[in-house]
Structures are given as structure tokens and as C-alpha cells.
JSON list of C-alpha atoms in Angstrom, two decimals:
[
{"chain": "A", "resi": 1, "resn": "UNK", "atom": "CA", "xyz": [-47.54, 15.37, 9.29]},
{"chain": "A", "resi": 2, "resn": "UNK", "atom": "CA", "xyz": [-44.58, 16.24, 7.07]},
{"chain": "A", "resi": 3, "resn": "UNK", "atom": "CA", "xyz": [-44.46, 18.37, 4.15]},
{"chain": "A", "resi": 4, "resn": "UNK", "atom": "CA", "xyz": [-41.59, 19.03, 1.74]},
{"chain": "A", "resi": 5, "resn": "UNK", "atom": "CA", "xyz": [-41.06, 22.07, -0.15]},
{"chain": "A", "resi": 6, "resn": "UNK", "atom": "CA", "xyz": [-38.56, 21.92, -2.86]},
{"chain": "A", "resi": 7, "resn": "UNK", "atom": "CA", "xyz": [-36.66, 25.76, -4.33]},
{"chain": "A", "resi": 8, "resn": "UNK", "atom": "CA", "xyz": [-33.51, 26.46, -6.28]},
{"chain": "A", "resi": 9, "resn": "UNK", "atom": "CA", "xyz": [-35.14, 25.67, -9.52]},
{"chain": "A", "resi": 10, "resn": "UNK", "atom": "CA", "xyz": [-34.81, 28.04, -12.49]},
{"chain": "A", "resi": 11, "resn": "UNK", "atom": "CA", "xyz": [-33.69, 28.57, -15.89]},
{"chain": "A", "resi": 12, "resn": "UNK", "atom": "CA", "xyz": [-29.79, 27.97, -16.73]},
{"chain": "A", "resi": 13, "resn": "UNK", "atom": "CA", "xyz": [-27.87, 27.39, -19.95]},
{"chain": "A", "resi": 14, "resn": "UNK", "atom": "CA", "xyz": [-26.24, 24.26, -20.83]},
{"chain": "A", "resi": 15, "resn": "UNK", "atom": "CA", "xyz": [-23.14, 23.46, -18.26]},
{"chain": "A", "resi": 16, "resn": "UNK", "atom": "CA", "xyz": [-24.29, 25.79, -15.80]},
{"chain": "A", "resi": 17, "resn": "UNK", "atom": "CA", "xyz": [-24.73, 24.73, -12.20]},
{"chain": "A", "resi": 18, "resn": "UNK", "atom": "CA", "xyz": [-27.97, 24.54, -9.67]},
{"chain": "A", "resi": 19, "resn": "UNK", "atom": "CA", "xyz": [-29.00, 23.65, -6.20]},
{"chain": "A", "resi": 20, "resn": "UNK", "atom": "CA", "xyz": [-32.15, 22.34, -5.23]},
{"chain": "A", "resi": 21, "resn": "UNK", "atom": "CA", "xyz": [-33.06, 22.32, -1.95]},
{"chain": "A", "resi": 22, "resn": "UNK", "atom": "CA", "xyz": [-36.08, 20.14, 0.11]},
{"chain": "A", "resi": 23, "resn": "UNK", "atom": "CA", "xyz": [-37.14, 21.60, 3.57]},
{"chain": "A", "resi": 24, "resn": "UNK", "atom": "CA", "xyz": [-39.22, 19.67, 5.76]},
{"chain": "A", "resi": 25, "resn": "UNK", "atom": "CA", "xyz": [-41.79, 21.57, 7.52]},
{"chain": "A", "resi": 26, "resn": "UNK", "atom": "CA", "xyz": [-42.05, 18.91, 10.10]},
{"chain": "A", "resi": 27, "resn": "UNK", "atom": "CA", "xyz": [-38.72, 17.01, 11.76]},
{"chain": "A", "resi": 28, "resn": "UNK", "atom": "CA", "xyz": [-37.75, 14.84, 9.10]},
{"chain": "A", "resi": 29, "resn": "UNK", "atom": "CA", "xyz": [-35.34, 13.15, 11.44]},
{"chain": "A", "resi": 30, "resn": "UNK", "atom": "CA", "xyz": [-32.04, 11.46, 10.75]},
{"chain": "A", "resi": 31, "resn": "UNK", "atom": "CA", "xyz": [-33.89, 7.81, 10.20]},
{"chain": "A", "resi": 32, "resn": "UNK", "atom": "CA", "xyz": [-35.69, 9.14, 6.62]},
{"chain": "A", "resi": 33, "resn": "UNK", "atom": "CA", "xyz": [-33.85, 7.93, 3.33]},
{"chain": "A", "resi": 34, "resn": "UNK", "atom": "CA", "xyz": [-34.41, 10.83, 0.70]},
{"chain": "A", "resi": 35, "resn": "UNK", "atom": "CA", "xyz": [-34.08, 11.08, -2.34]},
{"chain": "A", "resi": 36, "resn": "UNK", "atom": "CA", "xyz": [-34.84, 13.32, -5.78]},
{"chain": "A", "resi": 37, "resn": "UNK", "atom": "CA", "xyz": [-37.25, 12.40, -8.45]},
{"chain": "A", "resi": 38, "resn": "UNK", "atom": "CA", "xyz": [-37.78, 14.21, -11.92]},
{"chain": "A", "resi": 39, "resn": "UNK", "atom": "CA", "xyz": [-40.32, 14.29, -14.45]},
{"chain": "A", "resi": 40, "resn": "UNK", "atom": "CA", "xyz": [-39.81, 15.89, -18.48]},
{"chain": "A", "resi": 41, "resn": "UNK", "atom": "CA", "xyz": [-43.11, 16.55, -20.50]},
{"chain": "A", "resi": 42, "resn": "UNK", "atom": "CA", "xyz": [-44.54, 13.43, -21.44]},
{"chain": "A", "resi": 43, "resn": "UNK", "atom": "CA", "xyz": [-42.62, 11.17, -19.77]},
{"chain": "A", "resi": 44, "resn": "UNK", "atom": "CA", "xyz": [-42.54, 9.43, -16.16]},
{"chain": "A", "resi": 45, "resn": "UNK", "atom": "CA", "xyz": [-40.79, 10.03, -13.05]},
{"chain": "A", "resi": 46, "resn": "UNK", "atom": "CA", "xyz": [-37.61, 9.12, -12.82]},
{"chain": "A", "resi": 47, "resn": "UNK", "atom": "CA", "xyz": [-35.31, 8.70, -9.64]},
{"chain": "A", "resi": 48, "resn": "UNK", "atom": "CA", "xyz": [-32.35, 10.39, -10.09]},
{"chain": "A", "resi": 49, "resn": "UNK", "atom": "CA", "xyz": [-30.78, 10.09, -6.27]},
{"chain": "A", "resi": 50, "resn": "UNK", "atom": "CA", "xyz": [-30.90, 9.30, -2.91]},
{"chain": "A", "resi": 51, "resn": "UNK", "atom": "CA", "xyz": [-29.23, 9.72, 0.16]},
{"chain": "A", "resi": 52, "resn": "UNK", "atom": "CA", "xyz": [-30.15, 7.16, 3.19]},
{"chain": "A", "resi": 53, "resn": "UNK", "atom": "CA", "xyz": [-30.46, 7.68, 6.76]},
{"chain": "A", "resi": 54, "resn": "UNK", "atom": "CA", "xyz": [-26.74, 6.75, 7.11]},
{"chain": "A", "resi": 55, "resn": "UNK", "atom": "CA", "xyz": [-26.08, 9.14, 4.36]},
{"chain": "A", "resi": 56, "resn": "UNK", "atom": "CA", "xyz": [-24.81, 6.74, 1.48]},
{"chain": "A", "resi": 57, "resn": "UNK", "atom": "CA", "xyz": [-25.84, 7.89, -1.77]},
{"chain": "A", "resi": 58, "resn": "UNK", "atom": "CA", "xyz": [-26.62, 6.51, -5.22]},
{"chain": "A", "resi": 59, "resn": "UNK", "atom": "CA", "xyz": [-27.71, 8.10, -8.47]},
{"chain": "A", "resi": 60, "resn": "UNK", "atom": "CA", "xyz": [-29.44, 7.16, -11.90]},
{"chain": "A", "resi": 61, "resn": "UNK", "atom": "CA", "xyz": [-26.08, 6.39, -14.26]},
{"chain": "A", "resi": 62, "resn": "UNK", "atom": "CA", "xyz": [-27.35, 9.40, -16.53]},
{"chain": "A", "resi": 63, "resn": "UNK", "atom": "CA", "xyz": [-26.13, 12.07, -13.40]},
{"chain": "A", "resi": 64, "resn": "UNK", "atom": "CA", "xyz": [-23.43, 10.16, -12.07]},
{"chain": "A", "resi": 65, "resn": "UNK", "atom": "CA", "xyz": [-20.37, 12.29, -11.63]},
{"chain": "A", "resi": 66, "resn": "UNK", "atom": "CA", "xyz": [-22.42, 15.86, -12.49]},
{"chain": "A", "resi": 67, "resn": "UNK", "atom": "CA", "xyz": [-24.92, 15.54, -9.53]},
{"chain": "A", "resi": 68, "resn": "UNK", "atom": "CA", "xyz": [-24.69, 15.10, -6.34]},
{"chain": "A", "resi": 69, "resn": "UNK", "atom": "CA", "xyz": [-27.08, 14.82, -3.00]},
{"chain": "A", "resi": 70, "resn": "UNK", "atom": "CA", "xyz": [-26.76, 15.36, 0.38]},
{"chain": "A", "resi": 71, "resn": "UNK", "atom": "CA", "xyz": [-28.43, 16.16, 3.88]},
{"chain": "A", "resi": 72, "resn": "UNK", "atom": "CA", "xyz": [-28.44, 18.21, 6.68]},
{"chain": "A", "resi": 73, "resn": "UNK", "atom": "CA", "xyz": [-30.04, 16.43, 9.52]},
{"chain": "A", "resi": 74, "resn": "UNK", "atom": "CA", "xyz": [-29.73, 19.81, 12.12]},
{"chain": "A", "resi": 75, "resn": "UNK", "atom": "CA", "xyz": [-31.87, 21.57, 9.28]},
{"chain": "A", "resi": 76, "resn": "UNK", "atom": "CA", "xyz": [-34.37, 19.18, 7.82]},
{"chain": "A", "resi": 77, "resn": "UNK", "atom": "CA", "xyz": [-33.01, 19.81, 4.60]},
{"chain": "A", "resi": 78, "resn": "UNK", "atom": "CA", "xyz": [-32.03, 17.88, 1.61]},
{"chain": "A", "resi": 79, "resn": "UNK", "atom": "CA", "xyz": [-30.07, 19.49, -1.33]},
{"chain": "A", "resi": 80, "resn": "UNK", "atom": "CA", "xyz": [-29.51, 18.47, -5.27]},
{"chain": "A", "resi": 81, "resn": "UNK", "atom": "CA", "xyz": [-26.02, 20.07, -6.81]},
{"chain": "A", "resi": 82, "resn": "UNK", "atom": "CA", "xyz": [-26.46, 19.70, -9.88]},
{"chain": "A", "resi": 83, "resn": "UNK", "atom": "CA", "xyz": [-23.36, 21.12, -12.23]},
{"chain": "A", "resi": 84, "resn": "UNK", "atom": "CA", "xyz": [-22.53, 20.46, -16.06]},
{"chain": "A", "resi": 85, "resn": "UNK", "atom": "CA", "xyz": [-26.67, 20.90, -16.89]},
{"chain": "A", "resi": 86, "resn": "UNK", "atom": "CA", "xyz": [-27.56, 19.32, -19.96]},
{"chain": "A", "resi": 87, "resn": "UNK", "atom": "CA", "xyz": [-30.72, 20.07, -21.82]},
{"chain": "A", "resi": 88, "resn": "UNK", "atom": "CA", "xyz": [-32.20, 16.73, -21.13]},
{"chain": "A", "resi": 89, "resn": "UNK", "atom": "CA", "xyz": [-32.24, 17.62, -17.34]},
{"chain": "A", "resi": 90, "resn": "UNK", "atom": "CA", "xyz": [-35.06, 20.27, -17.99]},
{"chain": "A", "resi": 91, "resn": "UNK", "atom": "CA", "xyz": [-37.64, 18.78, -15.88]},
{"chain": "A", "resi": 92, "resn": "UNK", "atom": "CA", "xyz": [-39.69, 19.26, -12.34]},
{"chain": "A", "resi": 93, "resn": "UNK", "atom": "CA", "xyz": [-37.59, 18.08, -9.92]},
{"chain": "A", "resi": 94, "resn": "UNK", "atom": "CA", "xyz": [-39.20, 16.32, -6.56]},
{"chain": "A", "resi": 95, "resn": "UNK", "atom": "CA", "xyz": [-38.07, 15.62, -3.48]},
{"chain": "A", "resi": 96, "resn": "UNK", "atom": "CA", "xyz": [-39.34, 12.27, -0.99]},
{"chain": "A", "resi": 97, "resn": "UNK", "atom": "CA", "xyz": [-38.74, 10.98, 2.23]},
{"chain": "A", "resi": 98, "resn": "UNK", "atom": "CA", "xyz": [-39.93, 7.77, 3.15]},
{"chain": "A", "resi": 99, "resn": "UNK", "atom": "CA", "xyz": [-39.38, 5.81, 6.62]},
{"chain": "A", "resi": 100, "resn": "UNK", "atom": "CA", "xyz": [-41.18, 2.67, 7.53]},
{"chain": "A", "resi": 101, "resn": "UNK", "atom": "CA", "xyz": [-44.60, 3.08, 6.18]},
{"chain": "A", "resi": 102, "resn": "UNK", "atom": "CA", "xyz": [-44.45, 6.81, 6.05]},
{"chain": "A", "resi": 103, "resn": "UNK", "atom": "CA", "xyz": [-43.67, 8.45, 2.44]},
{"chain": "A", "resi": 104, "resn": "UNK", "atom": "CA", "xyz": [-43.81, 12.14, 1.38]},
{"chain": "A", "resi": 105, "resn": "UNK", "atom": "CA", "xyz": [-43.80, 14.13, -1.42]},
{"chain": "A", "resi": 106, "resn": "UNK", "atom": "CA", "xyz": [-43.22, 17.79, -2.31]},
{"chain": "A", "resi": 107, "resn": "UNK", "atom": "CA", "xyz": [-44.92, 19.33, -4.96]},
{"chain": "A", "resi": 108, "resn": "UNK", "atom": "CA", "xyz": [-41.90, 19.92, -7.41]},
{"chain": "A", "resi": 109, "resn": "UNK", "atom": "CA", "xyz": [-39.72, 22.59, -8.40]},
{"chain": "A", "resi": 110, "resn": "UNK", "atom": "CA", "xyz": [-39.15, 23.44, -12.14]},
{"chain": "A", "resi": 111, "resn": "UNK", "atom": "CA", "xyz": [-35.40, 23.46, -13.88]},
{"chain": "A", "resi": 112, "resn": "UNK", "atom": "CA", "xyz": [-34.92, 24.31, -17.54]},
{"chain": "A", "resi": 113, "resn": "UNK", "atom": "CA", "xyz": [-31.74, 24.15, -19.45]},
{"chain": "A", "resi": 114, "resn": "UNK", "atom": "CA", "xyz": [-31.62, 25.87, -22.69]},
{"chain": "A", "resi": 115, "resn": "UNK", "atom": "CA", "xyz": [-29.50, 28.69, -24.10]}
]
């Protein structure tokens, strides 16, 4: 059994910088793609990255550019840079691996952007 445990969220103002980070409690492995959900008040989740197991990367067109996601196999962990914070990025931010029919969740880690 895996379990993810997102940090690094907090409150910033407008074009400041954060960096999430996902630790797997069990060994993720270098064969899980994982990526980074978010989810405002009163609206869905929304996928915002992911990185694969051969470490390409793609991103919702709203973060292009200002986020970016990446791995480190050695230390189960999966980190969200996120720089030039916009209001509209205040949300809980999620992290999930999936591989074959396994799929994991954390349980979210809140970032607000507001002066």
C-alpha cells in the first residue's frame, strides 16, 4: 500500500513562488506517472501536470511556462514549482500516482494567493 502526503502549501501574495512536494510512504518506483491535481471552492478538480515514468511532462495551458513538475525517483518524491502565483491558483493542491491498475491519492495541501 502507498500513501502520498503532499506539504509546501501556504499563503503567498500574487507573483510569489511555492513548492509542493508529494512523498510516498511506500516505494513509488520509477514505473508510476504522477501528476498534480487542484480543486478551488465550488469547482472540480482540475489536472494541472504530470510527469511520466520516463519523466516527460505536460501541464494544463493555464500554468504553462509559471509551473513546473518534476521527480526524484531515489526519494519517492514528486515536487510542484510553482512561481508568478496568480490569485486564481488558490486552491488544494493533490498529488496521484497511478501504474497499471494501481492509483493513489494524497489528501491535499492548501495554497492561497492573495495580498
Amino acid at each position: 500500500q502507498v500513501q502520498l502526503v503532499e506539504s509546501g502549501g501556504d499563503w503567498v501574495q500574487p507573483g510569489g513562488s511555492l513548492r509542493l512536494s508529494c512523498a510516498a510512504s511506500g516505494s513509488i518506483g520509477s514505473s508510476y506517472n504522477m501528476a498534480w491535481y487542484r480543486q478551488s471552492p465550488g469547482k472540480q478538480r482540475e489536472w494541472v501536470a504530470t510527469i511520466s515514468s520516463r519523466s516527460s511532462t505536460s501541464y494544463v495551458d493555464s500554468v504553462k511556462g509559471r509551473f513546473t513538475i518534476s521527480r526524484d525517483n531515489a526519494k519517492n518524491t514528486v515536487y510542484l514549482q510553482m512561481n508568478s502565483l496568480k490569485p486564481e491558483d488558490t486552491a488544494v493542491y493533490y498529488c496521484n500516482g497511478w501504474y497499471l491498475s494501481n492509483n493513489y491519492w494524497g489528501k491535499g495541501t492548501l495554497v492561497t494567493v492573495s495580498s
